[in-house]
Protein backbone atom coordinates (compact mmCIF):
# COMPACT_ATOMS: atom_id res chain seq x y z
CA MET A 1 -0.12 0.05 -0.01
CA ILE A 2 1.21 3.49 -0.88
CA ALA A 3 1.23 5.86 2.03
CA ASP A 4 -1.02 8.80 1.98
CA ASP A 5 1.79 11.31 1.93
CA LYS A 6 3.34 9.55 -1.16
CA LYS A 7 0.12 9.54 -2.82
CA LYS A 8 -0.36 13.29 -2.41
CA LEU A 9 3.18 13.89 -3.67
CA ILE A 10 2.52 11.75 -6.88
CA GLU A 11 -0.76 13.72 -7.45
CA ALA A 12 0.97 17.11 -7.05
CA GLU A 13 3.69 16.00 -9.63
CA GLU A 14 1.00 14.81 -11.99
CA ILE A 15 -0.96 18.04 -11.63
CA TYR A 16 2.42 19.97 -12.14
CA ARG A 17 3.22 18.15 -15.33
CA HIS A 18 -0.20 18.56 -16.68
CA GLU A 19 -0.12 22.39 -15.96
CA PHE A 20 3.39 22.68 -17.39
CA LYS A 21 2.32 20.84 -20.51
CA LYS A 22 -0.62 23.12 -20.88
CA THR A 23 1.57 26.27 -20.55
CA LEU A 24 3.92 24.98 -23.22
CA GLU A 25 1.13 24.25 -25.73
CA THR A 26 -0.29 27.72 -24.99
CA THR A 27 3.10 29.29 -25.62
CA ASP A 28 3.64 27.31 -28.84
CA THR A 29 0.35 28.26 -30.15
CA SER A 30 0.93 32.06 -29.32
CA ILE A 31 4.44 31.91 -30.96
CA SER A 32 3.03 30.26 -34.12
CA LYS A 33 0.28 32.95 -34.21
CA THR A 34 2.89 35.59 -33.86
CA LEU A 35 5.04 34.12 -36.65
CA ASP A 36 2.07 33.79 -38.94
CA GLN A 37 1.27 37.49 -38.23
CA VAL A 38 4.77 38.60 -38.93
CA VAL A 39 4.97 36.61 -42.25
CA SER A 40 1.67 38.01 -43.31
CA GLU A 41 2.73 41.69 -42.42
CA VAL A 42 6.07 41.08 -44.27
CA LYS A 43 4.12 39.91 -47.39
CA LEU A 44 1.82 42.79 -47.08
CA GLU A 45 4.64 45.27 -46.92
CA LYS A 46 6.37 43.60 -49.84
CA SER A 47 3.27 43.94 -51.78
CA LYS A 48 2.72 47.58 -50.95
CA MET A 49 6.31 48.36 -51.80
CA GLY A 50 5.97 46.52 -55.20
CA ALA A 51 2.74 48.60 -55.94
CA GLN A 52 4.56 51.79 -54.80
CA ILE A 53 7.46 51.00 -57.13
CA MET A 54 5.23 50.24 -60.06
CA ALA A 55 3.34 53.42 -59.50
CA PHE A 56 6.38 55.42 -59.29
CA LEU A 57 7.70 53.94 -62.48
CA ASN A 58 4.44 54.62 -64.12
CA SER A 59 4.54 58.20 -63.03
CA SER A 60 5.90 61.10 -65.00
CA VAL A 61 8.92 61.16 -62.61
CA GLY A 62 9.49 57.46 -62.92
CA MET A 63 9.31 57.58 -66.68
CA TRP A 64 11.96 60.28 -66.56
CA PHE A 65 13.98 58.15 -64.31
CA LEU A 66 13.94 55.30 -66.63
CA SER A 67 14.68 57.53 -69.65
CA SER A 68 17.45 59.50 -68.22
CA VAL A 69 19.14 56.98 -66.02
CA VAL A 70 18.49 53.44 -67.29
CA ILE A 71 18.24 54.18 -71.02
CA THR A 72 20.99 56.82 -71.02
CA GLY A 73 23.29 54.33 -69.11
CA GLY A 74 22.49 51.75 -71.74
CA ALA A 75 23.39 54.24 -74.52
CA ALA A 76 26.80 54.99 -72.67
CA VAL A 77 27.47 51.27 -72.49
CA ILE A 78 26.80 50.93 -76.45
CA GLN A 79 29.04 53.94 -77.05
CA GLN A 80 31.84 52.50 -74.94
CA ILE A 81 31.64 49.34 -76.93
CA GLN A 82 31.41 51.15 -80.30
CA HIS A 83 34.48 53.28 -79.29
CA LYS A 84 36.53 50.15 -78.35
CA TYR A 85 35.51 48.55 -81.70
CA GLU A 86 36.57 51.56 -83.56
CA VAL A 87 40.06 51.68 -81.68
CA GLU A 88 40.48 47.89 -82.47
CA GLN A 89 39.73 48.56 -86.07
CA LYS A 90 42.13 51.51 -86.38
CA ASN A 91 44.93 49.61 -84.68
CA HIS A 92 44.34 46.64 -87.01
CA ALA A 93 44.41 48.74 -90.01
CA GLN A 94 47.74 50.38 -88.73
CA LEU A 95 49.13 46.86 -88.04
CA ILE A 96 48.39 45.75 -91.66
CA SER A 97 49.86 48.93 -93.06
CA TYR A 98 53.08 48.75 -91.01
CA LYS A 99 53.40 44.95 -91.92
CA PHE A 100 53.08 45.37 -95.64
CA GLU A 101 55.41 48.45 -95.58
CA ILE A 102 58.03 46.43 -93.72
CA GLU A 103 57.90 43.39 -95.98
CA ASN A 104 57.98 45.74 -99.10
CA ARG A 105 60.93 47.50 -97.63
CA LEU A 106 62.78 44.14 -96.89
CA ASP A 107 62.01 42.83 -100.42
CA ASN A 108 63.53 45.91 -102.03
CA MET A 109 66.57 46.04 -99.84
CA GLU A 110 67.28 42.26 -100.30
CA TYR A 111 66.72 42.46 -104.09
CA ALA A 112 69.01 45.62 -104.39
CA LEU A 113 71.65 44.07 -102.00
CA ARG A 114 71.68 40.86 -104.07
CA ARG A 115 72.67 42.73 -107.14
CA ALA A 116 75.06 45.12 -105.58
CA LYS A 117 78.61 45.13 -106.97
CA THR A 118 80.18 48.00 -105.19
CA VAL A 119 80.04 49.58 -101.84
CA GLY A 120 78.21 52.44 -103.12
CA ASP A 121 75.37 49.91 -104.41
CA ALA A 122 75.22 48.36 -100.96
CA LYS A 123 74.98 51.76 -99.35
CA ASP A 124 72.03 52.54 -101.62
CA SER A 125 70.19 49.25 -100.98
CA LEU A 126 70.70 49.70 -97.02
CA ASP A 127 69.61 53.37 -97.16
CA ARG A 128 66.17 51.72 -97.25
CA LEU A 129 66.52 51.13 -93.51
CA PHE A 130 65.63 54.76 -93.05
CA LYS A 131 63.67 55.74 -96.15
CA SER A 132 61.49 53.58 -98.41
CA LYS A 133 62.32 54.10 -102.21
CA PHE A 134 59.05 52.49 -103.30
CA PRO A 135 56.58 53.05 -100.30
CA LEU A 136 53.13 51.27 -100.21
CA THR A 137 52.03 53.91 -97.93
CA PRO A 138 53.46 57.36 -98.60
CA GLU A 139 53.13 58.74 -95.13
CA LEU A 140 55.44 55.92 -94.03
CA GLN A 141 58.22 56.54 -96.69
CA ASN A 142 60.52 58.64 -94.30
CA ARG A 143 59.90 56.34 -91.23
CA SER A 144 62.89 54.06 -90.37
CA LEU A 145 62.35 50.41 -90.43
CA GLY A 146 63.18 50.32 -86.47
CA SER A 147 60.55 52.93 -85.97
CA LEU A 148 57.86 50.88 -87.79
CA TYR A 149 58.69 47.93 -85.64
CA LEU A 150 58.53 50.04 -82.58
CA ASN A 151 55.01 51.21 -83.49
CA ILE A 152 54.10 47.43 -83.92
CA TYR A 153 55.60 46.71 -80.55
CA GLU A 154 53.09 49.21 -79.00
CA LEU A 155 50.13 47.67 -80.77
CA VAL A 156 50.59 44.00 -80.55
CA PRO A 157 50.10 41.80 -77.38
CA GLY A 158 52.00 38.90 -75.75
CA THR A 159 54.65 37.05 -77.69
CA GLU A 160 54.19 39.18 -80.57
CA LYS A 161 55.84 42.01 -78.66
CA GLN A 162 58.95 39.78 -78.21
CA LYS A 163 59.15 39.22 -81.92
CA ALA A 164 58.90 42.91 -82.52
CA GLN A 165 61.61 43.54 -79.99
CA ALA A 166 63.97 40.86 -81.59
CA ALA A 167 63.38 42.55 -85.02
CA ILE A 168 64.39 45.89 -83.62
CA ASN A 169 67.60 44.25 -82.09
CA PHE A 170 68.50 42.78 -85.62
CA ILE A 171 67.77 46.11 -87.20
CA ARG A 172 70.14 47.72 -84.80
CA GLU A 173 72.79 45.32 -85.85
CA MET A 174 72.22 46.16 -89.49
CA GLU A 175 72.42 49.81 -88.77
CA ASP A 176 75.66 49.30 -87.11
CA ALA A 177 77.01 47.25 -89.91
CA GLU A 178 75.77 49.89 -92.38
CA TYR A 179 77.55 52.63 -90.35
CA LEU A 180 80.96 50.91 -90.90
CA LEU A 181 80.20 50.45 -94.58
CA GLN A 182 79.79 54.36 -94.80
CA SER A 183 83.62 54.79 -94.18
CA GLN A 184 84.43 52.88 -97.23
CA PRO A 185 84.76 54.36 -100.85
CA ASP A 186 81.73 53.95 -103.09
CA ASN A 187 83.73 52.47 -105.96
CA LYS A 188 85.23 49.58 -103.91
CA THR A 189 83.87 46.27 -104.64
CA ILE A 190 81.49 44.88 -102.05
CA ASP A 191 82.85 42.12 -100.04
CA ASP A 192 80.74 38.77 -100.31
CA GLN A 193 81.15 38.33 -96.65
CA GLU A 194 79.71 41.69 -96.00
CA LYS A 195 76.73 41.06 -98.39
CA ALA A 196 76.13 37.70 -96.53
CA ARG A 197 76.03 39.35 -93.17
CA PHE A 198 73.42 41.91 -94.19
CA ASN A 199 71.36 39.10 -96.08
CA LYS A 200 71.55 37.06 -92.71
CA LEU A 201 70.23 39.93 -90.90
CA ILE A 202 67.46 40.71 -93.27
CA GLN A 203 66.44 37.00 -93.34
CA SER A 204 66.40 36.87 -89.40
CA ILE A 205 63.88 39.83 -89.37
CA ARG A 206 61.77 38.04 -92.07
CA GLU A 207 61.54 34.95 -89.86
CA LEU A 208 60.02 36.97 -87.08
CA ARG A 209 56.48 36.97 -88.76
CA LEU A 210 53.97 38.97 -86.76
CA ASN A 211 50.29 37.96 -86.80
CA ALA A 212 49.15 41.45 -87.70
CA THR A 213 46.56 40.35 -89.97
């Protein structure tokens, strides 16, 4: 048999558990209702905000905003793209012009040097380092071969720059050799070894083909 005192204690514990459970259920229900209310209010505010934005955009001020900010901004982007394209096209045209002028000058230089009999003939052929005798582009006639490659160096990317720099170095060697040739009399027979040296430098420049087209 359970003593009366213990029975009363058990009953009190059961009553406490029951009351505590009711309190938890009431609190949970209250929290759920509060959350539902908050969610509903947030949805309502979002709906109001969306309506307000649409009303603003449909107003005269909103239409002005769209036209002056959004459309104008889009036009600015298009202008930037167009400007970039125009610059790229201009650079491309310059590269082609420089490339053909260089090849034409090397062709004429090599042809004249191959037929040179005297130092004077060799000087005349190598003078095309500094001035084109038969220019494809008149405005490039008085531009030196080195300056043409220097311009290309500024326009081409990556490994093409290294090729242009190497060509400039070969041209400097050719200029140094041409300078030594200037001290010799024009009527002296050109040395085959000297011609071979110039032809080798010209060939070295030719081999450094640039993807300018």
